[in-house]
XYZ file of N, CA and C in Angstrom:
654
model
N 21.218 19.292 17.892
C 19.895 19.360 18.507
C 19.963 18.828 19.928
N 19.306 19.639 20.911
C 19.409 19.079 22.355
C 18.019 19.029 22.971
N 17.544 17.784 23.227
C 16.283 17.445 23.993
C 16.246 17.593 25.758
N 15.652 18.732 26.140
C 15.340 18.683 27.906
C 14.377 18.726 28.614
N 14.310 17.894 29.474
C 12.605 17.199 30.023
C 12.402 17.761 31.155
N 12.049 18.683 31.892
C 11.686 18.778 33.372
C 10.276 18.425 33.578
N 10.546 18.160 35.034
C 9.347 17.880 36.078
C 8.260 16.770 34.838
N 8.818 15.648 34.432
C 8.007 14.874 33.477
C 7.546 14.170 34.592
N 5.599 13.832 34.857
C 5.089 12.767 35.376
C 4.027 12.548 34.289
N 4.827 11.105 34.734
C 3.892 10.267 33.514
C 3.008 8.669 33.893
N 2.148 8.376 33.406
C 1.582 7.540 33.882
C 0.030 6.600 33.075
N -0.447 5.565 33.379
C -0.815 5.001 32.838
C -2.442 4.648 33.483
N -3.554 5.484 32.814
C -4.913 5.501 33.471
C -4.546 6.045 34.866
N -4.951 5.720 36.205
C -4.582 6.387 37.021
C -3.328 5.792 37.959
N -2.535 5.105 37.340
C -1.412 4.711 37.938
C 0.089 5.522 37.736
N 0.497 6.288 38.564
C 1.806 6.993 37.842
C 2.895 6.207 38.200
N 4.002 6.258 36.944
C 5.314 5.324 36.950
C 6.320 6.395 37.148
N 6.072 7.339 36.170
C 7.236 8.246 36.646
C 6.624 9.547 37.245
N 7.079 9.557 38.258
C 6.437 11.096 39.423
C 7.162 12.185 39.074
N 8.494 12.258 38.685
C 8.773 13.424 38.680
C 10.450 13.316 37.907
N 10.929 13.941 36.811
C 12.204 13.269 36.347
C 12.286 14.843 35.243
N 13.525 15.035 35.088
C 14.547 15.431 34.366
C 15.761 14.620 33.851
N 15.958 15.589 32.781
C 16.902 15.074 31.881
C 17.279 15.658 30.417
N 18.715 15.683 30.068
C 18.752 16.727 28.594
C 19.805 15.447 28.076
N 19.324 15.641 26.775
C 20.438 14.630 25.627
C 20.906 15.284 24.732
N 21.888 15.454 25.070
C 22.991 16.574 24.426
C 23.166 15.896 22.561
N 23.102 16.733 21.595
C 23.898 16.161 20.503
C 24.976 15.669 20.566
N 25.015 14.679 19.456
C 26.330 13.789 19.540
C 26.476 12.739 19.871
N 25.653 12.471 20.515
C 26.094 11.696 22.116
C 25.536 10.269 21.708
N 25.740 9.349 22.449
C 25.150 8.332 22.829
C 24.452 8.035 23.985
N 23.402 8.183 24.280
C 23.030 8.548 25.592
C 21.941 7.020 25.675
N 22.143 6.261 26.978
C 21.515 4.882 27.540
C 20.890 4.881 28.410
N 19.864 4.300 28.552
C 18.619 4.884 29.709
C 19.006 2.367 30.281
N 19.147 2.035 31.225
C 19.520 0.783 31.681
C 18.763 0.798 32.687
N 18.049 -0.434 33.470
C 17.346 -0.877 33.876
C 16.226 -1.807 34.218
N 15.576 -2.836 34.745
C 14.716 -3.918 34.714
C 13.907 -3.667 34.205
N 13.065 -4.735 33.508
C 11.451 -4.558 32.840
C 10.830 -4.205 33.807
N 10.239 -3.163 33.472
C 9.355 -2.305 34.578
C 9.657 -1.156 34.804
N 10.918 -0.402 34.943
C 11.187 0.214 35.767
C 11.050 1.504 35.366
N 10.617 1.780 33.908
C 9.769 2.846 33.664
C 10.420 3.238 32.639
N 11.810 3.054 31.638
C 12.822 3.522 30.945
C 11.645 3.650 29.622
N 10.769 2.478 29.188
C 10.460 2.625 27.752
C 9.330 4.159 27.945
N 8.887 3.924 29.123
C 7.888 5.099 29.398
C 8.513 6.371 29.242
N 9.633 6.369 29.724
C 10.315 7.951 29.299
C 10.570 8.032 27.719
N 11.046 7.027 27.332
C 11.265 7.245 25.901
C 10.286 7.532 24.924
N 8.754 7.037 25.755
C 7.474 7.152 24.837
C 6.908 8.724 24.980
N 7.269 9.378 26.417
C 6.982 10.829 26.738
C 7.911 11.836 26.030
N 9.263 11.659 25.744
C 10.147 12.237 24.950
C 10.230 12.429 23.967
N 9.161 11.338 22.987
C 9.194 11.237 21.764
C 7.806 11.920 21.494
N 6.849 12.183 22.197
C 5.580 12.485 22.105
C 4.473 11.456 22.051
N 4.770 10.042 21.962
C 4.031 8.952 21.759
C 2.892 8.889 23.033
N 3.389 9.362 24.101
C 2.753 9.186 25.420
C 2.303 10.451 26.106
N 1.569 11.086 26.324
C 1.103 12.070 26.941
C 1.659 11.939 28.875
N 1.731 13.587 28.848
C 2.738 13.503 30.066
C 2.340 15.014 31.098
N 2.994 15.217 31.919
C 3.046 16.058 32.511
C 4.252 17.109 32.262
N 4.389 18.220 32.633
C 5.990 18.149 32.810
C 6.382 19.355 31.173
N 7.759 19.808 31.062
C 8.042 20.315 29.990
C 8.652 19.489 29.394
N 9.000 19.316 27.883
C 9.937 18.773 26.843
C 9.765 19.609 25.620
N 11.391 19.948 25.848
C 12.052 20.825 24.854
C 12.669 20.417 23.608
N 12.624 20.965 22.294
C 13.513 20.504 21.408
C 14.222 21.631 20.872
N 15.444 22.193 21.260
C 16.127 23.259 21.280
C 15.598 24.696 21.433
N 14.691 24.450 23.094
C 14.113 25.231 23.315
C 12.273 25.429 23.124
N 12.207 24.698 22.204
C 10.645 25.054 21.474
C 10.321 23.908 21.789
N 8.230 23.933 22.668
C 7.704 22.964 23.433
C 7.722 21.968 22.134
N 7.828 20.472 22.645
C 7.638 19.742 21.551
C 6.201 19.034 20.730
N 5.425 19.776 21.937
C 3.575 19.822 22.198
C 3.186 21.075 21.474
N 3.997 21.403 21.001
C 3.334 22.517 20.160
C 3.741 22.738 18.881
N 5.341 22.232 18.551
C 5.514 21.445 17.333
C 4.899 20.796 16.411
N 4.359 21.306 14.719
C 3.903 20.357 13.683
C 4.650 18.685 13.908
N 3.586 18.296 13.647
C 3.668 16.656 13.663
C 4.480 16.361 12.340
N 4.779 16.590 11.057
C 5.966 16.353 10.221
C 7.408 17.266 10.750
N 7.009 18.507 11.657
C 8.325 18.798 11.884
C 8.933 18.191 13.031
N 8.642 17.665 13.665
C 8.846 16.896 14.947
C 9.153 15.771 13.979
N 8.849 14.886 13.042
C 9.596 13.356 12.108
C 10.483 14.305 11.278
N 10.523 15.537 11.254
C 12.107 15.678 10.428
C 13.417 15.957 11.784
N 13.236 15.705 12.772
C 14.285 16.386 13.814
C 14.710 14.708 14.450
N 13.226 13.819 14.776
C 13.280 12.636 16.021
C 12.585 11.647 15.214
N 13.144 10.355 15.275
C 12.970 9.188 14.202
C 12.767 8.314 15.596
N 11.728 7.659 15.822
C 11.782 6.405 16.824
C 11.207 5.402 15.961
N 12.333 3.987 17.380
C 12.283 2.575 16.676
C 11.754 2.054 17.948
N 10.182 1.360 17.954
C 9.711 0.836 19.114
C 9.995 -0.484 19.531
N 9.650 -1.698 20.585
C 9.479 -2.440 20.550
C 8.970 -3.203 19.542
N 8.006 -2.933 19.686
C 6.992 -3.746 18.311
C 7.175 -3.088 17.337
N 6.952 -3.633 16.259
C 6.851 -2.667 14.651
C 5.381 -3.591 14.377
N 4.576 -3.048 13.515
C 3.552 -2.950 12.559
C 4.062 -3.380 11.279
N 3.726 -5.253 11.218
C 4.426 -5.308 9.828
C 3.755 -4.969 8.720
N 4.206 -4.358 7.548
C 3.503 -3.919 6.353
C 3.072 -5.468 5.614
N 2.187 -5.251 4.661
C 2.070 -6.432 3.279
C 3.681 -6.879 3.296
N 3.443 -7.994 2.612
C 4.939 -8.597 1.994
C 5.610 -7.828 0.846
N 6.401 -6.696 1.211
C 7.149 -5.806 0.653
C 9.009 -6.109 0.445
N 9.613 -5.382 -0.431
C 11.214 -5.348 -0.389
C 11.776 -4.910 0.954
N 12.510 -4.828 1.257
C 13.551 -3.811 2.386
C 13.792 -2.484 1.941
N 13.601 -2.647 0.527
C 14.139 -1.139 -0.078
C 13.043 -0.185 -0.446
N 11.718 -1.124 -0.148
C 10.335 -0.573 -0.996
C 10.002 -0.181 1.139
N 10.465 -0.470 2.295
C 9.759 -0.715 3.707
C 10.931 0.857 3.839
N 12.137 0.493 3.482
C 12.966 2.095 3.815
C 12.020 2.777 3.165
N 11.610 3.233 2.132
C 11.618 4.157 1.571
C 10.344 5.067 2.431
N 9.504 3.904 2.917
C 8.285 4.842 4.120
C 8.766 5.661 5.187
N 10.612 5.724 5.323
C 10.457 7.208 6.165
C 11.323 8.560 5.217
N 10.935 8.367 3.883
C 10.722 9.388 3.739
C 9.584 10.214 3.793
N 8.327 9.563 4.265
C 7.239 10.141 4.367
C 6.408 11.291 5.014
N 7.710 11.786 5.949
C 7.483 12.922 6.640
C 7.794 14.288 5.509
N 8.197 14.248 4.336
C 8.641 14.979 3.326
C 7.990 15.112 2.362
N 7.156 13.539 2.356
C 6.158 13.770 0.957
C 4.899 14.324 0.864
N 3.945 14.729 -0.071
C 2.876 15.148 0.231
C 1.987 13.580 -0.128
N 0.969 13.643 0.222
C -0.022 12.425 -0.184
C 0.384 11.647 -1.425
N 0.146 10.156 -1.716
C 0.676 9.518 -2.536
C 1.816 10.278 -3.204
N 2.431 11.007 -3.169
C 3.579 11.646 -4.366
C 4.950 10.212 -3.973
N 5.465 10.062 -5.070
C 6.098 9.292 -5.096
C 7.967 9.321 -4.850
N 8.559 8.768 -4.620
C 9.707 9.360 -4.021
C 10.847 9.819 -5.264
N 11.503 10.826 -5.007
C 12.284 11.662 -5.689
C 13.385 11.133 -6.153
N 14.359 11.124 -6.886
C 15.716 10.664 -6.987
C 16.668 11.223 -5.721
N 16.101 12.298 -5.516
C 16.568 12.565 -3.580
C 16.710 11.637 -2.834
N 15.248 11.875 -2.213
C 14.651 10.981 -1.819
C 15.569 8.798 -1.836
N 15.216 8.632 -3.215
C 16.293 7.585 -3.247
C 17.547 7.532 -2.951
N 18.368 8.769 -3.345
C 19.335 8.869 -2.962
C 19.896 8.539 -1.226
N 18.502 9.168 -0.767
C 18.236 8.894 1.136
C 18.645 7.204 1.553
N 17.470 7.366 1.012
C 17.261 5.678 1.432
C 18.542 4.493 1.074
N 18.824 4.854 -0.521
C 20.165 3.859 -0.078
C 21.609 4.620 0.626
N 21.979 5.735 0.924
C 22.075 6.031 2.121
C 22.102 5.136 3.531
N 20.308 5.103 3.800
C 20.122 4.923 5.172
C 20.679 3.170 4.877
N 20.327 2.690 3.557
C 20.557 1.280 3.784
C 21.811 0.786 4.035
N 22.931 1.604 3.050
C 24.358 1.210 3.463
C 24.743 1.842 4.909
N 23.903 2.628 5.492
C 24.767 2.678 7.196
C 24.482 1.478 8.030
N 23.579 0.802 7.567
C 22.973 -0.199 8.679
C 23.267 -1.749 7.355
N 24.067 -1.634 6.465
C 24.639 -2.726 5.856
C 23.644 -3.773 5.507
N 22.782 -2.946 4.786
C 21.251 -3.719 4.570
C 21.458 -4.085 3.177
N 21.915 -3.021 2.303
C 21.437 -2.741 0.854
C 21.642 -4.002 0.253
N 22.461 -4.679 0.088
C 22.641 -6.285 -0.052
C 21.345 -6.969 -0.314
N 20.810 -6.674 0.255
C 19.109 -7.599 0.429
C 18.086 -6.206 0.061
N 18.552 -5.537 -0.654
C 17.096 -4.384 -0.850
C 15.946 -5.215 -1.310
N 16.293 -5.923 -2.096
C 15.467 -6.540 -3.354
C 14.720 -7.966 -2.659
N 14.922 -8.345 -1.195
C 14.450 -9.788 -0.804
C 13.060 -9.178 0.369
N 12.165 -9.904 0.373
C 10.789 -9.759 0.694
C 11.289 -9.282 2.548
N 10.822 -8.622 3.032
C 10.775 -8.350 4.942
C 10.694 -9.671 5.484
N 9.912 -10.294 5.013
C 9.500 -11.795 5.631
C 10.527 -12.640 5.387
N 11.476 -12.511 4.537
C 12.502 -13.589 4.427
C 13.896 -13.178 5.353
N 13.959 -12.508 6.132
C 14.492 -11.931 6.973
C 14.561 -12.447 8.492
N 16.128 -12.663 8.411
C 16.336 -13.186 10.294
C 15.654 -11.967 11.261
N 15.733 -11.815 12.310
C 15.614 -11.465 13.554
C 16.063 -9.918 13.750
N 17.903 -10.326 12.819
C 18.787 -9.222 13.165
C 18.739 -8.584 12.111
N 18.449 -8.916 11.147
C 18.250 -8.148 9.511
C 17.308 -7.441 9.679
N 16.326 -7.676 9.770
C 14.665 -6.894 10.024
C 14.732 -5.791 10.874
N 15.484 -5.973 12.308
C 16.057 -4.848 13.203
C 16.540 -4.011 12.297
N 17.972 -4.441 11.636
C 18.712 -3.039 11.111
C 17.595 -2.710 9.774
N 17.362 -3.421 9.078
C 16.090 -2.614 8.132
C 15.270 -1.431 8.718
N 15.138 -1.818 10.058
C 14.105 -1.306 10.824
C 14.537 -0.078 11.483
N 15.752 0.220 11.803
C 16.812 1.566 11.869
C 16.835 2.370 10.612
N 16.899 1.815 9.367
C 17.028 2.166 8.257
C 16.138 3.042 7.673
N 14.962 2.064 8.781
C 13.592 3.244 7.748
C 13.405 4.567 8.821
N 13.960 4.254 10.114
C 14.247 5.374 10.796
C 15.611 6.529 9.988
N 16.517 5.888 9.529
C 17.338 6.625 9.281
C 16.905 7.577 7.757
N 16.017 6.910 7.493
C 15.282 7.645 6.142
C 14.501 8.851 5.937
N 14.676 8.963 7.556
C 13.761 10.514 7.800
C 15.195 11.488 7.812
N 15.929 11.095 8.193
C 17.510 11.980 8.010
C 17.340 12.959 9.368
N 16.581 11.994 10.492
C 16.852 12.843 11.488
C 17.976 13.224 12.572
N 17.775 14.111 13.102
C 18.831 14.421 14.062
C 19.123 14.010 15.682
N 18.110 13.307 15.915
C 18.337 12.508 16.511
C 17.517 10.696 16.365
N 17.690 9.497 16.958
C 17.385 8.656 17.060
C 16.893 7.708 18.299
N 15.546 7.557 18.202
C 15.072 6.899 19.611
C 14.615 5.265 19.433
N 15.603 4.383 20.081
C 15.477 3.126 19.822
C 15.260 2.705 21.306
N 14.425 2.014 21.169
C 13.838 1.072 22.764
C 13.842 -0.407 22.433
N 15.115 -1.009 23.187
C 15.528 -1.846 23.324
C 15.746 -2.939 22.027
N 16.510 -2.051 21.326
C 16.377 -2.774 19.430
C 17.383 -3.967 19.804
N 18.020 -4.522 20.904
C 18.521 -5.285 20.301
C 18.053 -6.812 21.814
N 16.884 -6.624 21.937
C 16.349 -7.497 22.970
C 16.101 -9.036 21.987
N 15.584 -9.832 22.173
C 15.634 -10.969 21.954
C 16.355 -11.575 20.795
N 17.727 -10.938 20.243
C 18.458 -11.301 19.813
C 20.069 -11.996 20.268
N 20.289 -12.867 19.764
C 21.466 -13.570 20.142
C 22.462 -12.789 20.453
N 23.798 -13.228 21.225
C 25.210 -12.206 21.373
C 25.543 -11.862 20.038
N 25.894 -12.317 18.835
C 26.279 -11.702 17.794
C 25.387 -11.085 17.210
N 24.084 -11.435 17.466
C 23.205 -10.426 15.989
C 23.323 -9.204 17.037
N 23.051 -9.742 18.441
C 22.935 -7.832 19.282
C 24.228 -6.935 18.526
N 25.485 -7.921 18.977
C 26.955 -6.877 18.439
C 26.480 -6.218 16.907
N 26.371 -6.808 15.585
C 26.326 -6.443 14.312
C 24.955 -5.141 14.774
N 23.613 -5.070 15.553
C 23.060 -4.457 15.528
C 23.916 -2.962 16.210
N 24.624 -3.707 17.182
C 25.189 -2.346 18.183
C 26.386 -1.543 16.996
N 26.907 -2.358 16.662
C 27.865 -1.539 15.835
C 27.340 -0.724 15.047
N 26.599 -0.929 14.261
C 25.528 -0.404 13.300
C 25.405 1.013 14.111
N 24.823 1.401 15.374
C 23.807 2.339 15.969
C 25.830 3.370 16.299
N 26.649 2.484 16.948
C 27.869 3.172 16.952
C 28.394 3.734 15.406
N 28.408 3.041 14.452
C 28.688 4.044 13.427
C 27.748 5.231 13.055
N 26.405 5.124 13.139
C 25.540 6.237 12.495
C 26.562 7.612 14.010
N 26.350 7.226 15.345
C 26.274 8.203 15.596
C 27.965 9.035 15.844
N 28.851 8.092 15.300
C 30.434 8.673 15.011
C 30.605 8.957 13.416
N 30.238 8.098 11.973
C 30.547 8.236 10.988
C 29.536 9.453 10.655
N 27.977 9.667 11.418
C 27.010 10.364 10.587
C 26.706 11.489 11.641
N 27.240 11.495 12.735
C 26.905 12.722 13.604
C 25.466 12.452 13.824
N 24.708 11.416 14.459
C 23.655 11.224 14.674
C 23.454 10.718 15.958
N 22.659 11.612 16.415
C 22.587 11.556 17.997
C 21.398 10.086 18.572
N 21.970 9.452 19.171
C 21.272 8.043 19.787
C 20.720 8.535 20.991
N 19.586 8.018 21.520
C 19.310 7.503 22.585
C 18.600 6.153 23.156
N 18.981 5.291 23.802
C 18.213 4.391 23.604
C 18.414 3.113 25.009
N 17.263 2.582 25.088
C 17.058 1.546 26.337
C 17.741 0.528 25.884
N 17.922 -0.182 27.278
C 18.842 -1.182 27.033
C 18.532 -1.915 28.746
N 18.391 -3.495 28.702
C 19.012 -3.612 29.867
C 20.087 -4.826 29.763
N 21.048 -4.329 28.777
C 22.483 -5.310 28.598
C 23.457 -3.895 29.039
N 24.112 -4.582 29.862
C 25.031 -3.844 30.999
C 26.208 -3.348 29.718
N 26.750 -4.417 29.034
C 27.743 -3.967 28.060
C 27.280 -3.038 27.213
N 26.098 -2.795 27.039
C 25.486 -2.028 25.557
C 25.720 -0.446 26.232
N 25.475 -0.736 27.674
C 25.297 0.258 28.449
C 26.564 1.512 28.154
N 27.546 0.514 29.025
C 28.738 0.430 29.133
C 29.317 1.025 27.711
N 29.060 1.173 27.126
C 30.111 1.623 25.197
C 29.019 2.693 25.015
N 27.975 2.814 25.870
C 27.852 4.896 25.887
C 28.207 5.845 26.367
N 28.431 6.634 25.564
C 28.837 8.284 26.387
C 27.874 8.370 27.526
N 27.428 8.219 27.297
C 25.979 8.841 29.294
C 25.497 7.497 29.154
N 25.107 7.414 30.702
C 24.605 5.803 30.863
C 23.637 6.376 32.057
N 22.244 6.231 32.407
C 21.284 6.815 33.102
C 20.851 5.427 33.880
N 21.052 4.978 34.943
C 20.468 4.236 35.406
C 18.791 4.402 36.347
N 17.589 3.914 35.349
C 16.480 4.321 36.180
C 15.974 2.865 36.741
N 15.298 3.587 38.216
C 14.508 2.364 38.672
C 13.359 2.777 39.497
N 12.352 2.376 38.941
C 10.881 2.964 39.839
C 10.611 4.284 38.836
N 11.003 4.387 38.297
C 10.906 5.788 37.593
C 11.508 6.762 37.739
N 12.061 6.268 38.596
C 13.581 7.190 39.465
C 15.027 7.604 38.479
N 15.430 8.944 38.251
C 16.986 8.715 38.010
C 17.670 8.628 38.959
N 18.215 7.304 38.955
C 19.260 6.803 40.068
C 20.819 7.151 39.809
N 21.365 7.592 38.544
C 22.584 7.988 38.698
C 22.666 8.268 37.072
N 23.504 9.402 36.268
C 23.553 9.651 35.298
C 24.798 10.754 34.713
């Protein structure tokens, strides 16, 4: 699957951040959008994903992504935001299982498929260990990869993470980064994702440096 953005301006009430930008994320890939708070990276990622209304075209192998069903657009592109919305005090294995929800119909309950998915998504991100322990009893860096997990539960083809591994320590970032490097070498799952740690940068295939809303080099 290959995502391509032309002439995207995007912006916030009447302030625009990004004036004018292209860009395609090839399958496969690991592709890193790097840069200061501010400088407009989570904003592209929110226009790419559809979260943010925009100017501009975005393609998903060709077909507008504004005109795309809203479950077929969560079976192709799985995003992991800044913030998450924590649920009630639930399992890890009962919080995966909500992205299979782009598949289910209203309350229907999940399939032996379906399960099959989810512990799946849990052993790529080395969760399953703790299916059974409450979200809330969970470090920093556990809750993150849970939090990939329930992305990875949609079994999409690509993955949009904005800045999953920010206020975590040097080792929980590494165990998180490795994690996002195996899905997209062991599972053929295409990454894209913000970052402003130079090394995280650095161990992607494409590295996009924006500033002002600008692509400054890519």
């Amino acid at each position: 699957m290959q995502i391509s953005a032309n002439h995207l301006k995007i912006g916030y009430d009447d302030k625009i951040v990004v004036p004018d930008f292209d860009v395609v994320i090839h399958k496969h890939d690991i592709t890193t959008f790097i840069g200061p708070n501010g400088c407009g990276k989570s904003t592209i990622l929110k226009a790419l994903t559809r979260i943010l209304k925009c100017g501009g075209v975005i393609e998903i192998d060709g077909n507008s992504i504004h005109t795309m069903p809203t479950k077929e657009v969560a079976k192709k592109i799985a995003i992991l935001s800044q913030q998450q919305t924590m649920p009630p005090d639930i399992t890890v294995e009962e919080l995966v299982g909500f992205g299979r929800m782009p598949y289910q119909k209203f309350l229907q309950r999940l399939s032996d498929d379906d399960k099959k998915i989810v512990d799946w998504a849990m052993e790529a991100t080395s969760v399953s260990h703790m299916r059974k322990r409450s979200i809330f009893a969970l470090s920093g860096g556990e809750k993150q990869r849970v939090w990939i997990s329930v992305a990875l539960a949609q079994k999409p083809e690509m993955l949009f993470l904005d800045e999953p591994t920010t206020g975590l320590d040097p080792a929980t970032r590494k165990q998180v980064w490795n994690s996002v490097e195996s899905l997209q070498r062991d599972d053929q799952v295409t990454v894209f994702l913000t970052t402003h740690y130079m090394e995280e940068a650095a161990a992607a295939g494409h590295i996009a440096i924006i500033d002002k809303g600008k692509l400054c080099e890519f």
